[in-house]
Short mmCIF file of C-alpha atoms in Angstrom, two decimals:
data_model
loop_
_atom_site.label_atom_id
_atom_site.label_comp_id
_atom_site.label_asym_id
_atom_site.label_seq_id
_atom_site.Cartn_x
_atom_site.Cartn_y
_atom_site.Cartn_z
CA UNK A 1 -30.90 -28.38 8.42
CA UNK A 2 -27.21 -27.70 9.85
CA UNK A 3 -24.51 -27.11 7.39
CA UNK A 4 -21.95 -29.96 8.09
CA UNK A 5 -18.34 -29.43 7.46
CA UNK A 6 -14.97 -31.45 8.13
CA UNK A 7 -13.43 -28.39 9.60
CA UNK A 8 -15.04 -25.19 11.53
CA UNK A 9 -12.12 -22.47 11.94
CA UNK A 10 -13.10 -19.14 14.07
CA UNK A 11 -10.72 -16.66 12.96
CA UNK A 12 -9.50 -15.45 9.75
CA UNK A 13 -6.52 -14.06 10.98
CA UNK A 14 -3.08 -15.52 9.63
CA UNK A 15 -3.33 -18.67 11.67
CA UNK A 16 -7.31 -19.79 10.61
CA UNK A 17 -6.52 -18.80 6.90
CA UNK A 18 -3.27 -20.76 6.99
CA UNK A 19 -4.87 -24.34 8.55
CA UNK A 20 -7.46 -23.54 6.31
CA UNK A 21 -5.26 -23.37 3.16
CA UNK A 22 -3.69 -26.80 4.77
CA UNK A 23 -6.99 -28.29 5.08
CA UNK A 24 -8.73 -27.71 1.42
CA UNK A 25 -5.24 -28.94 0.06
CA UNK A 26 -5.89 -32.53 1.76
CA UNK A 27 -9.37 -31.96 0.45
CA UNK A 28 -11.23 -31.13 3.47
CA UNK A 29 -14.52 -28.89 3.50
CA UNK A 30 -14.20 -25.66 5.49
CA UNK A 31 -16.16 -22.93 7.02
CA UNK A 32 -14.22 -20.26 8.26
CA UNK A 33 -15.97 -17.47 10.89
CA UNK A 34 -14.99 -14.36 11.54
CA UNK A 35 -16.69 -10.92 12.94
CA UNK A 36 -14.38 -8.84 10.75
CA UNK A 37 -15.46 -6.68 7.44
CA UNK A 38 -12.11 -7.62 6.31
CA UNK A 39 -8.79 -8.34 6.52
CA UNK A 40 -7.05 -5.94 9.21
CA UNK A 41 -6.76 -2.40 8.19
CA UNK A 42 -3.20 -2.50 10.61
CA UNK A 43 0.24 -3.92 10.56
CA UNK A 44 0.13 -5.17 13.27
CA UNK A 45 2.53 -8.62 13.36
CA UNK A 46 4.66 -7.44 10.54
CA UNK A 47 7.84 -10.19 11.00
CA UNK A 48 7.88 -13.51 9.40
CA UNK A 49 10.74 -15.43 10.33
CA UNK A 50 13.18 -17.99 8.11
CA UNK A 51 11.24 -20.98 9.52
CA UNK A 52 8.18 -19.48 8.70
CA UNK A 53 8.88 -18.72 4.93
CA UNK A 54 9.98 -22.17 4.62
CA UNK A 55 7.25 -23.78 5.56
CA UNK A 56 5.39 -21.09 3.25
CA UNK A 57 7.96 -22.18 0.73
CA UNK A 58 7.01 -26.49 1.31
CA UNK A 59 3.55 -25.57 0.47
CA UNK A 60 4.66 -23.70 -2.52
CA UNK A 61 3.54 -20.62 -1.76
CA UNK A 62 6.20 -18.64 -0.56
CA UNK A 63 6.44 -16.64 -3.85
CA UNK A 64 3.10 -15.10 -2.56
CA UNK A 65 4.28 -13.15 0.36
CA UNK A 66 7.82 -12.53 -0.56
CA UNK A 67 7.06 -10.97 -4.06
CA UNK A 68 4.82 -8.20 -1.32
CA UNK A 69 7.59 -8.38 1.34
CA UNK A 70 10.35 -6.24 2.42
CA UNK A 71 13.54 -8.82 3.20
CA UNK A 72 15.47 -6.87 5.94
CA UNK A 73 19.32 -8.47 6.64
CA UNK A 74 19.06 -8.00 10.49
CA UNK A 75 19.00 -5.21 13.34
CA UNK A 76 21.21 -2.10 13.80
CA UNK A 77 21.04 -0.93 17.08
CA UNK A 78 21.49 3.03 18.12
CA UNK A 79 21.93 4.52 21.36
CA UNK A 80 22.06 8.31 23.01
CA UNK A 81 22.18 9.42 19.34
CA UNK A 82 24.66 6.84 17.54
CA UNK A 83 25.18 4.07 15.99
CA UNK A 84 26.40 0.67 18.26
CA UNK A 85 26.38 -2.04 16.71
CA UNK A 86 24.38 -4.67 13.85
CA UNK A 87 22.98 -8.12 14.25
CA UNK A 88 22.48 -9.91 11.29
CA UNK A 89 19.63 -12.13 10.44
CA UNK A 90 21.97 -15.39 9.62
CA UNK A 91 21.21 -19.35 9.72
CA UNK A 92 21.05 -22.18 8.00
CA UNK A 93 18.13 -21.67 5.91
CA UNK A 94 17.66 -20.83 2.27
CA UNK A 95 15.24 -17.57 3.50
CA UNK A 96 18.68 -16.18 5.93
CA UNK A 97 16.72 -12.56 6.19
CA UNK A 98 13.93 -11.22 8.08
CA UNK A 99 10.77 -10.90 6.37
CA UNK A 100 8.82 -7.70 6.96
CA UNK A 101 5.05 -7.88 5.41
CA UNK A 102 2.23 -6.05 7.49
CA UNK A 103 -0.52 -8.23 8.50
CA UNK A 104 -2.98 -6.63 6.42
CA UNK A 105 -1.38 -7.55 3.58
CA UNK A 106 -0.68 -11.32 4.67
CA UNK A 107 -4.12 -12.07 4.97
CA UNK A 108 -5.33 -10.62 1.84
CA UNK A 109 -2.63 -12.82 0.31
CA UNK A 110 -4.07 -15.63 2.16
CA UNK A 111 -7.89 -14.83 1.21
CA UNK A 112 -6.68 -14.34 -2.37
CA UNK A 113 -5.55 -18.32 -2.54
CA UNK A 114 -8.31 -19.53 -1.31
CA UNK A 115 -11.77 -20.57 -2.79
CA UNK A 116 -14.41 -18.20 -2.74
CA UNK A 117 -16.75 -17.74 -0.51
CA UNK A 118 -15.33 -20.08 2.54
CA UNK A 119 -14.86 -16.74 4.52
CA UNK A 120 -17.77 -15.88 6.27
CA UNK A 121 -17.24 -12.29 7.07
CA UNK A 122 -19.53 -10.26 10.34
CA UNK A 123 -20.04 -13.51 11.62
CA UNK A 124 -19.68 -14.50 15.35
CA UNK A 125 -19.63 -17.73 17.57
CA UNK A 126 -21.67 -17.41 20.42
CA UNK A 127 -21.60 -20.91 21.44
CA UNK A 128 -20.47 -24.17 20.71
CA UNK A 129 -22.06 -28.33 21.76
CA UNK A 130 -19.72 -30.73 21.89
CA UNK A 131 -21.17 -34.23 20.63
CA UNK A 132 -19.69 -37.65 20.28
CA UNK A 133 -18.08 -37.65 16.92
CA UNK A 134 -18.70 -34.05 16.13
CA UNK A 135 -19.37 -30.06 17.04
CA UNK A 136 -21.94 -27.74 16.39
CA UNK A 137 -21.66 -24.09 16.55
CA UNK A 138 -24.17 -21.45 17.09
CA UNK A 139 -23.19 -18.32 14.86
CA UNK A 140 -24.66 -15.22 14.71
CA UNK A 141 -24.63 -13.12 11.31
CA UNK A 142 -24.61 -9.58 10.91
CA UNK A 143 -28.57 -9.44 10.42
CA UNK A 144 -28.98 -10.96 13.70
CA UNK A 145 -29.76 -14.48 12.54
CA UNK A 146 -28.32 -17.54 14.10
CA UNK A 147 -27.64 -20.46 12.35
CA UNK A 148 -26.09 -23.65 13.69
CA UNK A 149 -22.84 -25.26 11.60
CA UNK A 150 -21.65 -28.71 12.41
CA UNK A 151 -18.43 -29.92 11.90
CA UNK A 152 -15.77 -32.91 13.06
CA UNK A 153 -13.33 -30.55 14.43
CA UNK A 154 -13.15 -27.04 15.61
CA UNK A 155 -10.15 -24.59 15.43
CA UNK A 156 -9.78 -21.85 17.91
CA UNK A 157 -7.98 -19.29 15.86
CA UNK A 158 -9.69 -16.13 17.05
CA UNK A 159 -7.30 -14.47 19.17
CA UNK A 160 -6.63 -13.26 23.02
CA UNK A 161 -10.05 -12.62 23.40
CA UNK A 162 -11.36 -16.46 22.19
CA UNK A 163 -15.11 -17.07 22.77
CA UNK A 164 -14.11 -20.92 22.23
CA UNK A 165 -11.12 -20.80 24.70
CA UNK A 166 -13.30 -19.17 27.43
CA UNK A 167 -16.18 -21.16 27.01
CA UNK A 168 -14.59 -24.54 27.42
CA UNK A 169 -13.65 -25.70 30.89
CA UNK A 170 -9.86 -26.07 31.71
CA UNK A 171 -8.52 -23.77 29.37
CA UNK A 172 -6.57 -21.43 31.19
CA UNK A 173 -3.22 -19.31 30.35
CA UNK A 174 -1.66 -20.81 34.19
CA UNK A 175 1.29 -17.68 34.99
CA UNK A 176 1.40 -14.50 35.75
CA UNK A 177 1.14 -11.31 33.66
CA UNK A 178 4.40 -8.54 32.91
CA UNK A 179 2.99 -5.32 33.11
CA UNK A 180 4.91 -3.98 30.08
CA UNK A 181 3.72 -0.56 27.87
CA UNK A 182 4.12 -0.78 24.85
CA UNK A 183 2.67 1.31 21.62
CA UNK A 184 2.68 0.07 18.17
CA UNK A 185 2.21 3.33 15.45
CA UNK A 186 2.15 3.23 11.41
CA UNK A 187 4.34 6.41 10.63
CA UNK A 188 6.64 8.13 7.73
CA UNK A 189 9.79 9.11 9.15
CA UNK A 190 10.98 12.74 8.52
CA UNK A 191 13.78 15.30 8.49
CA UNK A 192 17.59 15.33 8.69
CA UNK A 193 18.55 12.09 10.84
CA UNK A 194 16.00 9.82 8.59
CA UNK A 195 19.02 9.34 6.29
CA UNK A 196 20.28 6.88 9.20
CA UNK A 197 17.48 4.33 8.80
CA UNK A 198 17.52 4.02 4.88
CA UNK A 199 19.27 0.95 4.28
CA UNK A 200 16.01 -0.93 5.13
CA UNK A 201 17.16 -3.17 8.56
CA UNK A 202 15.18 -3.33 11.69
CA UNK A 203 16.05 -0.24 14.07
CA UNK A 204 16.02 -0.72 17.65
CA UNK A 205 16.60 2.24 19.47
CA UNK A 206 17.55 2.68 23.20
CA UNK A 207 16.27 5.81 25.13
CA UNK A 208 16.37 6.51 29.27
CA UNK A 209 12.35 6.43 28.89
CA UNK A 210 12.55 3.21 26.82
CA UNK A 211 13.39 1.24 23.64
CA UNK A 212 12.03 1.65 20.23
CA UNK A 213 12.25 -1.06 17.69
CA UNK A 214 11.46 0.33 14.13
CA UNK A 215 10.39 -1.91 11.02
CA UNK A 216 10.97 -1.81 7.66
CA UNK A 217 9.07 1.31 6.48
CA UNK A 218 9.05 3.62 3.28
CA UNK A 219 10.70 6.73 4.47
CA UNK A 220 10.67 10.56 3.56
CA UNK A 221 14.41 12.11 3.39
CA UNK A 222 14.60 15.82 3.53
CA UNK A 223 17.65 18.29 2.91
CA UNK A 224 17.60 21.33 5.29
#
């Protein structure tokens, strides 16, 4: 028999665990699916914003991620070896700071506040039927099995590289791409100039090869 559900999310990044939290508060059933172990092992979008923290904060559960966060008061900027300038994170808000918390973290908050066992980990869609008043999803499990969960709606929360978004005709990103590199590294800053980024704000850094914005990070301060 198909498992039948108000709600089939794919994707327990930030976004599926957060509509998920939403739905079980209205009292909706939920099966979330996700090919992960785990929560991200990487920081990877490390920024909450003010508007973000207060819709955290109208669900009541702010306290959750700022009691793990860093709150950062803006930007100082630094360029050919100097300081030029601050921006401060300001607004009309009750949160007026940036929030740094690495992603891992957010989504083992967000796993933590949720019931047990609606996170169906090594999981994947491989395909979805859309029927009149419902969907049904094929999902393969790490054994190999394939099992078939029905559900009124279905969330496509699982990324760039959506199985749902690509399978379903007239979804397209219409636009063009920017070819921009960029690298994103976890690091512990060391030696005599780390003194400069201690008082914990966001660090953008201009250089003739290109900029580097640095987060909120627990650094190492040497004498020589």
């Amino acid at each position: 028999m198909d498992a039948k559900f108000d709600v089939f999310i794919a994707g327990a990044g930030p976004v599926g665990l957060y509509f998920a939290y939403q739905m079980i508060q209205f009292g909706h059933s939920v099966y979330i699916c996700d090919k992960g172990k785990g929560p991200t092992t990487q920081s990877r979008a490390i920024l909450m914003t003010s508007r973000t923290i207060e819709t955290l904060a109208n669900r009541g559960i702010a306290h959750h991620f700022l009691s793990k966060s860093i709150m950062t008061p803006g930007v100082q900027v630094f360029s050919a070896g100097r300081k030029v300038g601050t921006i401060n994170a300001v607004g009309d808000t009750p949160f007026p700071h940036w929030t740094c918390l690495p992603q891992n973290r957010t989504e083992e908050i967000f796993e933590s506040i949720l019931p047990k066992g609606i996170i169906h980990r090594e999981t994947q869609v491989i395909e979805y039927k859309q029927h009149a008043d419902h969907v049904c999803v094929a999902v393969r499990h790490r054994n190999g099995e394939t099992t078939t969960v029905c559900a009124r709606y279905l969330i496509a929360a699982d990324g760039a590289h959506s199985t749902i978004r690509k399978s379903t005709p007239g979804w397209t990103f219409d636009g063009y791409s920017v070819a921009t590199r960029f690298a994103m590294a976890d690091a512990v800053l060391d030696g005599k100039d780390a003194g400069l980024f201690m008082n914990e704000r966001v660090n953008s850094i201009s250089h003739p090869k290109g900029n580097v914005k640095q987060y909120v990070a627990k650094l190492r301060c040497h004498p020589l």
